[in-house]
XYZ file of C-alpha atoms in Angstrom:
557
model
C 17.295 30.496 95.526
C 19.922 32.782 92.728
C 21.905 34.358 95.729
C 22.457 30.326 97.338
C 23.384 28.920 93.661
C 25.813 31.840 93.206
C 27.103 31.339 96.577
C 27.543 27.647 96.045
C 29.706 28.206 92.762
C 31.748 30.983 94.964
C 32.526 29.055 96.966
C 33.588 26.299 94.691
C 36.333 28.629 92.776
C 38.448 30.560 95.837
C 39.996 33.975 94.668
C 43.561 32.565 92.634
C 46.105 32.716 94.746
C 48.752 35.305 95.750
C 51.229 36.092 92.504
C 49.027 33.729 90.231
C 46.419 35.685 88.410
C 43.926 34.099 85.493
C 45.375 36.109 83.068
C 48.407 38.251 82.611
C 50.568 40.040 80.063
C 53.945 38.532 79.758
C 55.656 41.582 79.183
C 54.330 42.738 83.001
C 56.235 39.424 84.432
C 59.712 40.101 82.163
C 59.013 38.902 79.311
C 60.589 41.801 76.373
C 59.654 39.847 72.650
C 62.691 42.422 71.966
C 64.356 39.516 69.549
C 67.171 40.233 71.698
C 66.721 39.351 75.234
C 66.726 35.632 76.238
C 62.866 35.406 77.502
C 63.304 31.767 78.354
C 64.241 32.154 81.958
C 61.426 34.757 82.604
C 59.081 31.845 80.594
C 59.898 29.293 82.962
C 59.589 31.269 86.096
C 56.602 32.732 84.971
C 54.763 28.895 83.601
C 56.059 27.996 87.691
C 53.954 30.410 89.213
C 51.185 30.256 87.352
C 51.357 26.218 87.768
C 51.878 26.638 91.221
C 48.332 28.575 91.465
C 46.856 26.291 89.118
C 47.979 23.297 91.686
C 46.718 25.092 94.835
C 43.406 26.568 93.795
C 42.691 24.695 90.572
C 41.679 27.483 88.337
C 43.423 27.284 84.614
C 45.494 30.174 83.835
C 46.725 31.903 80.941
C 50.104 34.022 79.308
C 49.109 35.831 76.814
C 51.872 37.765 74.640
C 51.927 40.811 72.447
C 53.273 41.138 69.407
C 56.878 40.994 69.113
C 59.980 38.169 68.827
C 60.249 36.337 71.716
C 63.536 34.722 71.910
C 63.872 31.627 73.343
C 67.882 30.212 74.152
C 69.632 27.442 75.250
C 66.892 25.689 77.413
C 63.353 24.471 76.864
C 60.199 25.780 79.786
C 59.102 22.818 81.302
C 55.478 23.359 81.249
C 53.017 22.715 83.945
C 49.279 21.917 84.189
C 46.270 24.781 84.209
C 49.438 27.189 82.011
C 48.037 28.665 78.052
C 49.720 30.475 76.396
C 48.478 32.867 73.761
C 49.467 35.061 71.152
C 48.586 37.967 69.040
C 48.549 35.498 65.796
C 51.106 34.222 63.687
C 53.767 36.574 62.184
C 52.917 38.988 65.020
C 53.859 36.566 68.707
C 56.948 34.825 67.191
C 58.848 32.582 69.386
C 62.131 32.400 67.947
C 64.212 29.330 69.605
C 68.081 29.047 69.442
C 70.481 26.948 71.139
C 73.346 29.153 70.319
C 75.409 28.997 73.594
C 74.344 25.007 74.363
C 74.139 22.860 71.160
C 74.805 19.431 73.312
C 71.302 20.104 73.980
C 68.007 21.241 71.787
C 65.570 23.900 72.658
C 61.877 23.350 72.373
C 59.453 25.760 73.690
C 57.399 23.794 75.445
C 58.362 20.126 77.112
C 57.055 17.759 79.588
C 58.230 14.003 78.995
C 58.580 10.821 80.566
C 62.515 10.457 80.434
C 63.170 14.198 81.683
C 60.501 14.940 83.930
C 58.815 11.608 84.785
C 55.812 12.757 83.114
C 53.003 9.360 83.566
C 49.581 9.065 83.649
C 49.546 9.984 86.917
C 52.103 13.138 86.424
C 49.986 14.136 83.332
C 49.624 17.990 82.372
C 45.467 19.155 82.228
C 43.757 22.263 80.787
C 46.762 23.923 79.092
C 46.229 25.922 75.549
C 48.391 27.056 72.875
C 47.413 29.083 70.234
C 48.125 32.178 68.256
C 51.873 32.400 67.741
C 54.168 31.532 65.773
C 57.629 28.714 66.591
C 60.736 29.153 64.536
C 62.801 26.605 65.475
C 65.873 27.180 62.520
C 68.290 28.782 65.220
C 68.552 25.559 67.054
C 71.942 23.321 65.397
C 73.093 20.447 66.576
C 75.925 18.072 66.424
C 73.759 14.961 66.428
C 70.006 14.119 65.939
C 68.108 14.963 68.887
C 64.219 14.003 68.207
C 63.706 16.686 71.404
C 64.418 19.592 69.373
C 60.697 20.023 68.548
C 58.794 22.745 68.777
C 56.098 21.651 71.412
C 56.800 18.353 72.929
C 54.617 17.398 75.353
C 53.729 13.857 76.835
C 50.374 12.569 78.980
C 48.177 15.521 78.039
C 45.018 15.697 79.411
C 42.437 18.448 77.814
C 45.236 20.098 76.008
C 43.985 22.394 73.104
C 46.465 23.458 70.253
C 45.133 26.205 67.846
C 46.161 28.343 64.891
C 50.232 27.734 65.447
C 52.956 28.622 62.473
C 55.465 26.193 63.659
C 58.400 25.968 61.232
C 62.127 24.374 60.169
C 62.517 23.060 63.852
C 65.616 20.288 64.413
C 62.643 17.209 64.861
C 59.115 17.209 64.719
C 57.540 20.561 65.089
C 54.204 19.800 66.916
C 55.718 16.116 68.455
C 53.138 15.323 71.471
C 52.667 11.699 72.978
C 49.546 10.120 74.734
C 46.693 12.733 74.115
C 43.350 12.235 76.105
C 40.247 14.588 75.377
C 42.545 16.921 72.835
C 42.281 19.145 70.105
C 44.956 19.872 67.429
C 43.229 22.153 64.850
C 44.739 24.687 62.375
C 48.193 24.139 63.028
C 50.546 24.928 60.301
C 53.802 23.112 60.150
C 56.124 23.623 57.162
C 60.069 22.289 56.829
C 60.397 20.989 60.365
C 62.810 17.907 60.682
C 65.263 19.030 58.538
C 67.831 17.536 61.466
C 66.191 13.849 60.185
C 68.182 12.211 57.301
C 64.725 10.580 57.134
C 65.343 7.339 59.337
C 65.383 8.919 62.474
C 62.494 9.132 64.982
C 60.466 11.957 64.895
C 61.084 14.061 61.643
C 57.409 15.148 60.794
C 55.109 17.666 61.214
C 52.979 16.303 63.884
C 53.577 13.674 65.089
C 51.347 11.950 67.881
C 52.597 8.947 70.226
C 50.323 6.979 71.511
C 49.416 4.191 73.497
C 50.141 5.418 76.770
C 46.434 5.580 77.638
C 45.238 2.427 77.107
C 42.102 1.591 74.875
C 40.857 4.588 74.307
C 42.564 7.970 73.200
C 40.573 10.921 72.161
C 42.007 13.445 69.956
C 41.295 14.943 66.810
C 43.069 16.476 64.466
C 41.527 18.669 61.819
C 41.892 21.321 59.489
C 46.416 21.735 59.894
C 48.666 22.009 57.111
C 51.933 19.907 56.406
C 54.373 21.040 53.938
C 57.902 19.437 53.234
C 58.479 17.828 56.638
C 61.607 15.598 57.099
C 59.641 12.472 57.602
C 55.574 12.501 58.011
C 53.479 15.128 57.256
C 51.149 13.709 60.245
C 52.261 10.333 61.544
C 50.380 8.333 64.786
C 52.763 6.014 65.898
C 52.301 3.233 68.583
C 55.420 3.368 71.959
C 55.809 0.089 73.065
C 55.028 -3.746 71.170
C 52.870 -4.862 74.369
C 50.469 -1.957 74.429
C 46.512 -2.150 73.161
C 46.705 -0.036 70.169
C 43.995 2.862 70.913
C 41.143 3.838 69.364
C 39.280 6.979 69.055
C 41.871 9.584 66.842
C 41.101 11.376 63.790
C 42.484 13.228 61.203
C 39.641 15.630 59.204
C 39.963 17.997 56.703
C 44.051 18.512 56.706
C 46.391 18.888 54.046
C 50.146 17.494 53.621
C 52.292 17.826 50.946
C 56.278 17.364 49.613
C 57.055 15.695 52.827
C 58.543 12.325 52.857
C 55.053 10.438 53.529
C 51.896 12.140 53.660
C 50.093 10.684 56.691
C 51.181 7.572 58.383
C 49.385 5.304 60.776
C 52.051 3.308 62.503
C 49.914 1.149 64.994
C 46.691 2.323 65.750
C 43.087 0.972 65.315
C 40.331 2.596 63.820
C 42.377 6.091 63.053
C 39.834 8.007 61.088
C 40.990 10.221 57.930
C 38.923 12.093 56.090
C 38.297 14.830 54.094
C 42.120 14.787 53.619
C 44.578 16.356 50.728
C 48.027 14.311 50.364
C 49.837 15.204 47.503
C 53.363 15.620 46.039
C 54.986 13.296 48.575
C 57.876 11.208 48.153
C 57.348 8.155 49.230
C 53.112 7.864 50.106
C 50.222 9.836 50.428
C 48.961 7.343 52.823
C 51.222 4.299 54.266
C 49.665 1.805 56.783
C 53.055 -0.146 58.159
C 55.453 -1.310 60.825
C 58.025 1.313 60.642
C 57.420 3.223 64.160
C 59.117 2.123 67.295
C 56.711 -0.405 68.322
C 56.640 -2.446 65.222
C 53.449 -2.809 64.668
C 51.038 -1.143 61.925
C 47.680 0.635 61.919
C 44.408 -2.118 61.643
C 40.756 -1.020 61.721
C 40.893 1.709 60.029
C 38.825 3.886 57.496
C 40.388 6.294 54.757
C 37.432 8.067 53.200
C 36.793 11.175 51.194
C 40.298 12.102 50.009
C 42.170 13.369 47.367
C 45.565 11.453 47.030
C 47.422 12.830 44.032
C 50.627 13.138 42.477
C 52.834 11.800 45.080
C 56.234 11.009 44.174
C 55.519 7.155 44.270
C 52.670 5.342 45.511
C 49.079 7.063 46.361
C 48.683 4.470 49.441
C 51.299 2.635 50.715
C 49.642 -1.233 52.783
C 52.102 -2.512 54.650
C 52.179 -5.969 56.903
C 48.744 -4.529 58.548
C 47.225 -8.083 59.526
C 43.849 -5.802 58.632
C 40.989 -4.908 58.608
C 41.203 -1.925 56.992
C 38.449 0.330 54.853
C 39.514 2.802 51.980
C 36.442 4.633 50.357
C 35.264 6.898 47.941
C 38.843 8.615 47.631
C 40.166 10.191 44.794
C 43.555 8.429 43.978
C 45.102 9.445 41.126
C 48.651 10.688 39.134
C 51.125 9.378 41.419
C 54.299 7.610 40.325
C 53.942 4.363 41.289
C 50.874 2.055 42.203
C 47.723 3.603 43.073
C 47.070 1.262 45.891
C 49.711 -1.209 46.905
C 49.351 -3.691 49.186
C 52.911 -5.327 50.281
C 55.849 -6.624 52.612
C 58.150 -4.080 53.662
C 59.765 -6.631 56.355
C 58.766 -5.350 59.514
C 55.505 -6.255 61.412
C 52.990 -8.971 60.937
C 53.729 -11.704 58.637
C 50.414 -13.208 57.622
C 47.543 -12.424 55.183
C 45.737 -9.124 55.743
C 42.195 -9.665 56.380
C 39.436 -7.829 55.150
C 40.458 -4.997 53.659
C 37.823 -3.349 51.819
C 38.431 -1.365 48.848
C 35.340 0.371 47.436
C 33.840 3.110 45.250
C 37.344 4.979 44.859
C 38.195 6.494 41.552
C 41.929 5.086 40.206
C 43.295 6.987 37.090
C 46.398 8.008 36.033
C 49.050 6.538 37.785
C 52.029 5.213 36.494
C 51.837 1.523 37.558
C 48.678 -0.656 38.131
C 45.917 1.336 39.995
C 45.443 -1.511 42.301
C 48.622 -3.386 42.815
C 48.847 -7.097 45.694
C 52.580 -8.062 46.186
C 51.466 -9.524 49.968
C 48.615 -12.347 50.511
C 45.501 -11.146 51.333
C 42.240 -12.778 53.048
C 38.712 -11.830 52.471
C 39.658 -8.933 50.971
C 36.969 -6.280 49.076
C 37.032 -4.798 45.853
C 34.233 -3.328 45.020
C 32.452 -0.619 42.907
C 35.483 1.098 41.538
C 36.416 3.045 38.763
C 39.931 2.297 37.190
C 40.885 4.475 34.325
C 43.566 5.250 32.220
C 46.613 3.868 34.596
C 50.219 2.599 33.315
C 51.445 6.014 32.941
C 54.662 4.817 32.638
C 55.072 3.450 29.754
C 58.120 5.121 28.100
C 61.143 2.658 26.956
C 64.509 3.176 27.708
C 66.473 5.765 26.513
C 70.065 7.648 26.782
C 71.704 10.410 25.912
C 74.524 13.002 26.204
C 76.197 16.001 24.457
C 74.878 19.562 23.386
C 71.671 18.432 23.661
C 71.664 17.839 27.022
C 71.437 20.610 30.038
C 71.007 19.846 33.259
C 69.239 22.426 36.242
C 68.422 21.366 40.128
C 65.330 19.703 40.089
C 65.184 19.346 35.692
C 66.333 17.639 32.713
C 66.278 18.665 29.211
C 67.381 16.829 26.339
C 66.495 18.670 23.027
C 66.722 15.550 21.042
C 64.184 13.383 22.603
C 60.667 12.895 21.743
C 58.932 11.643 25.031
C 55.435 10.394 25.592
C 53.919 12.602 27.490
C 54.338 11.688 31.544
C 55.736 8.130 29.931
C 59.201 8.396 32.539
C 57.077 9.437 35.612
C 58.279 7.443 38.373
C 61.519 6.206 37.149
C 64.863 6.644 38.474
C 67.115 8.895 36.157
C 70.804 8.117 36.295
C 73.555 10.398 35.513
C 76.866 8.285 36.327
C 76.708 8.213 39.899
C 74.032 10.636 40.379
C 70.118 9.482 40.742
C 66.875 11.788 40.739
C 63.805 10.471 40.571
C 60.923 11.855 37.041
C 57.735 13.050 38.702
C 56.762 14.057 35.131
C 57.886 14.965 31.331
C 56.652 15.919 28.283
C 58.631 15.609 25.014
C 61.914 16.778 25.949
C 61.985 17.574 29.761
C 62.133 15.602 32.419
C 60.350 16.904 36.289
C 62.518 15.770 39.013
C 61.245 15.103 42.758
C 63.379 16.761 45.249
C 66.221 14.670 46.694
C 64.654 15.042 50.440
C 61.773 17.215 51.424
C 62.106 21.043 51.644
C 65.429 20.254 49.734
C 66.654 22.750 46.799
C 67.825 19.844 44.698
C 66.808 16.641 42.929
C 70.055 15.177 43.202
C 72.202 13.247 45.518
C 75.367 14.865 44.369
C 76.029 17.564 42.450
C 74.468 18.207 38.986
C 75.450 17.230 36.845
C 77.567 19.279 34.063
C 75.812 19.976 30.838
C 76.195 16.991 28.360
C 76.623 14.086 30.843
C 75.220 10.888 29.798
C 71.965 9.598 30.954
C 70.016 6.846 31.704
C 66.265 6.049 32.157
C 65.394 2.286 32.576
C 62.338 0.694 30.491
C 58.712 1.036 31.790
C 57.254 -2.913 33.027
C 56.120 -4.433 30.601
C 52.277 -4.912 31.467
C 50.403 -2.654 33.944
C 46.692 -2.865 34.857
C 43.803 -2.281 36.884
C 44.069 -4.660 38.781
C 47.289 -6.772 39.656
C 47.189 -9.844 41.565
C 51.007 -10.736 42.412
C 50.387 -12.693 45.525
C 47.983 -15.537 46.870
C 44.680 -14.365 47.498
C 42.095 -16.236 49.075
C 37.748 -15.416 49.196
C 38.182 -12.223 48.040
C 35.462 -10.254 46.616
C 36.092 -8.277 43.062
C 32.235 -7.230 42.191
C 30.711 -4.242 40.033
C 34.613 -2.755 38.834
C 34.445 -0.748 35.928
C 38.099 -0.820 34.793
C 39.171 0.712 30.917
C 41.545 3.015 29.124
C 39.803 5.521 27.064
C 43.101 8.039 26.340
C 44.362 8.339 22.879
C 47.169 6.198 23.576
C 46.185 3.356 25.815
C 48.644 2.732 28.834
C 46.324 0.313 30.790
C 47.403 -2.915 29.405
C 44.451 -5.684 31.576
C 42.262 -5.152 33.223
C 42.666 -7.662 35.187
C 46.236 -9.871 35.513
C 47.260 -12.485 37.913
C 50.672 -13.073 37.160
C 52.714 -16.577 37.938
C 53.771 -15.474 41.356
C 49.389 -14.826 42.068
C 47.074 -17.294 42.452
C 42.871 -16.564 43.637
C 41.730 -19.364 45.763
C 37.502 -19.401 46.123
C 37.735 -15.901 45.190
C 34.116 -13.867 43.974
C 35.287 -12.508 41.011
C 31.635 -11.086 39.201
C 29.714 -8.130 37.437
C 32.970 -6.419 36.242
C 33.674 -4.486 32.871
C 36.437 -5.018 31.835
C 36.523 -3.802 28.510
C 38.363 -1.051 26.366
C 42.306 -1.720 27.672
C 45.417 -1.621 25.791
C 45.692 -4.998 25.066
C 42.496 -7.260 26.486
C 40.659 -7.194 29.669
C 41.788 -10.615 31.694
C 45.392 -11.792 31.703
C 45.759 -15.159 33.658
C 49.247 -16.362 33.980
C 48.056 -18.648 36.843
C 44.523 -19.666 36.308
C 42.195 -19.589 39.328
C 41.011 -22.261 41.878
C 37.735 -22.578 42.961
C 35.463 -19.716 43.821
C 32.395 -17.741 40.681
C 33.958 -15.993 37.724
C 30.826 -14.895 36.160
C 29.033 -12.303 34.564
C 32.456 -10.239 33.851
C 32.320 -8.220 30.388
C 35.345 -8.523 28.234
C 34.043 -7.712 24.857
C 34.089 -4.636 23.148
C 30.960 -3.798 21.095
């Protein structure tokens, strides 16, 4: 019986075809790895040879590149199904990309795309692993930005694995692969990619995944990745066609996104799960849900949970133009320069009220402005069991100065005669003539300034101001609340929240504030503890209409 089973298995897995071994050392097939020889032609020939073998017998192949610097010049390699590329680890096996002989075209290490190669569901690539090597894109220069100046740029991939890669300083997105089915991105470190992107172009991210090509479900997990100082997003998912169904099946777990323009962005998924991530020091927002992507469709139905969203230059969570629902649960949202959570209109995408947004059991503290700010209509929102304390840190009055006491550096400013409240200017724009920079924090005499763009050496939009030149800092927002309603809100539930300021110098003006532009219609505001804020528990510039307001503690004992 055992012999019979073995015989059947052998017949189903024929021997590899001639000239296409299952495993090969790249040095045996013409790649040198000496940092001088252009290894791209030999790599392309080997990929074609092994790809033909896979097509003939269905057995996946592996290319192993021993330690060395593999120069890839002037052309990307068109990848094939069943071909994997493995190295000896980042720092040991390094692919150095450059296009010095062909500045008109980018040079990705590997690509397979719809526009260039006719990739689609029926012409996908499968069974490919890229693991244990480094991609250095610093040698690619373009006269004009090209979104194909990636490290890896594959579309329509089935059973793809991207593991233990270090990708850095590519012109466009580092790992920019679209339509990934049954795929895994794990342990990838992406630094300084999108360096040719001005922040407004397509791509330019650390890890950028186009979605929707397989239909309603695309099964892909992004885990344990680090994205640092990339031009647009650390990680983004982007629906590629407005008429495609936003797909379910994407998960981002245990990742770290720092000092990008946005940390993680959901531009069109349905039910994205983001869990146990750290989003810190990003220039626009830590987590972004918006319609900024190609299709103009914002994410919906997602879950953001158990994350640390801290010290982002502007908002912690930016929620724009989603129809909803969305759930924000169990996160620490702290130290951000703007709002902790900001529901606002970014101009593109869905124009109706956001429905069924849940903000549950989060910790909001030490944010520059309001902990939760609603600047766009919402319906059936649920804000429950949040702890909201010591926000509104951007409290310093307007300030000016000039003369011998004032000095400037690439990412700081000092006025020795100042006496500012600690972090009282956080999130403000510093103006020095026509020069501007954004404040990320301050002591009594020193301002720390955010870099102008990710991976930049300076905070200034022009040259560093000369010593003594006059500066201006604007006044703080006069009111800063735990929860601010500045748009119509219908049928919301606000229950069980503790909202207070126990700092030595309280800066959170009110527990809850409904502005002149805001409205609460048929809302249930119950069992909240609003005692202990700087000016008062509750401010109602617009009176609520209907609903229930009951058992809210608003007096200090």
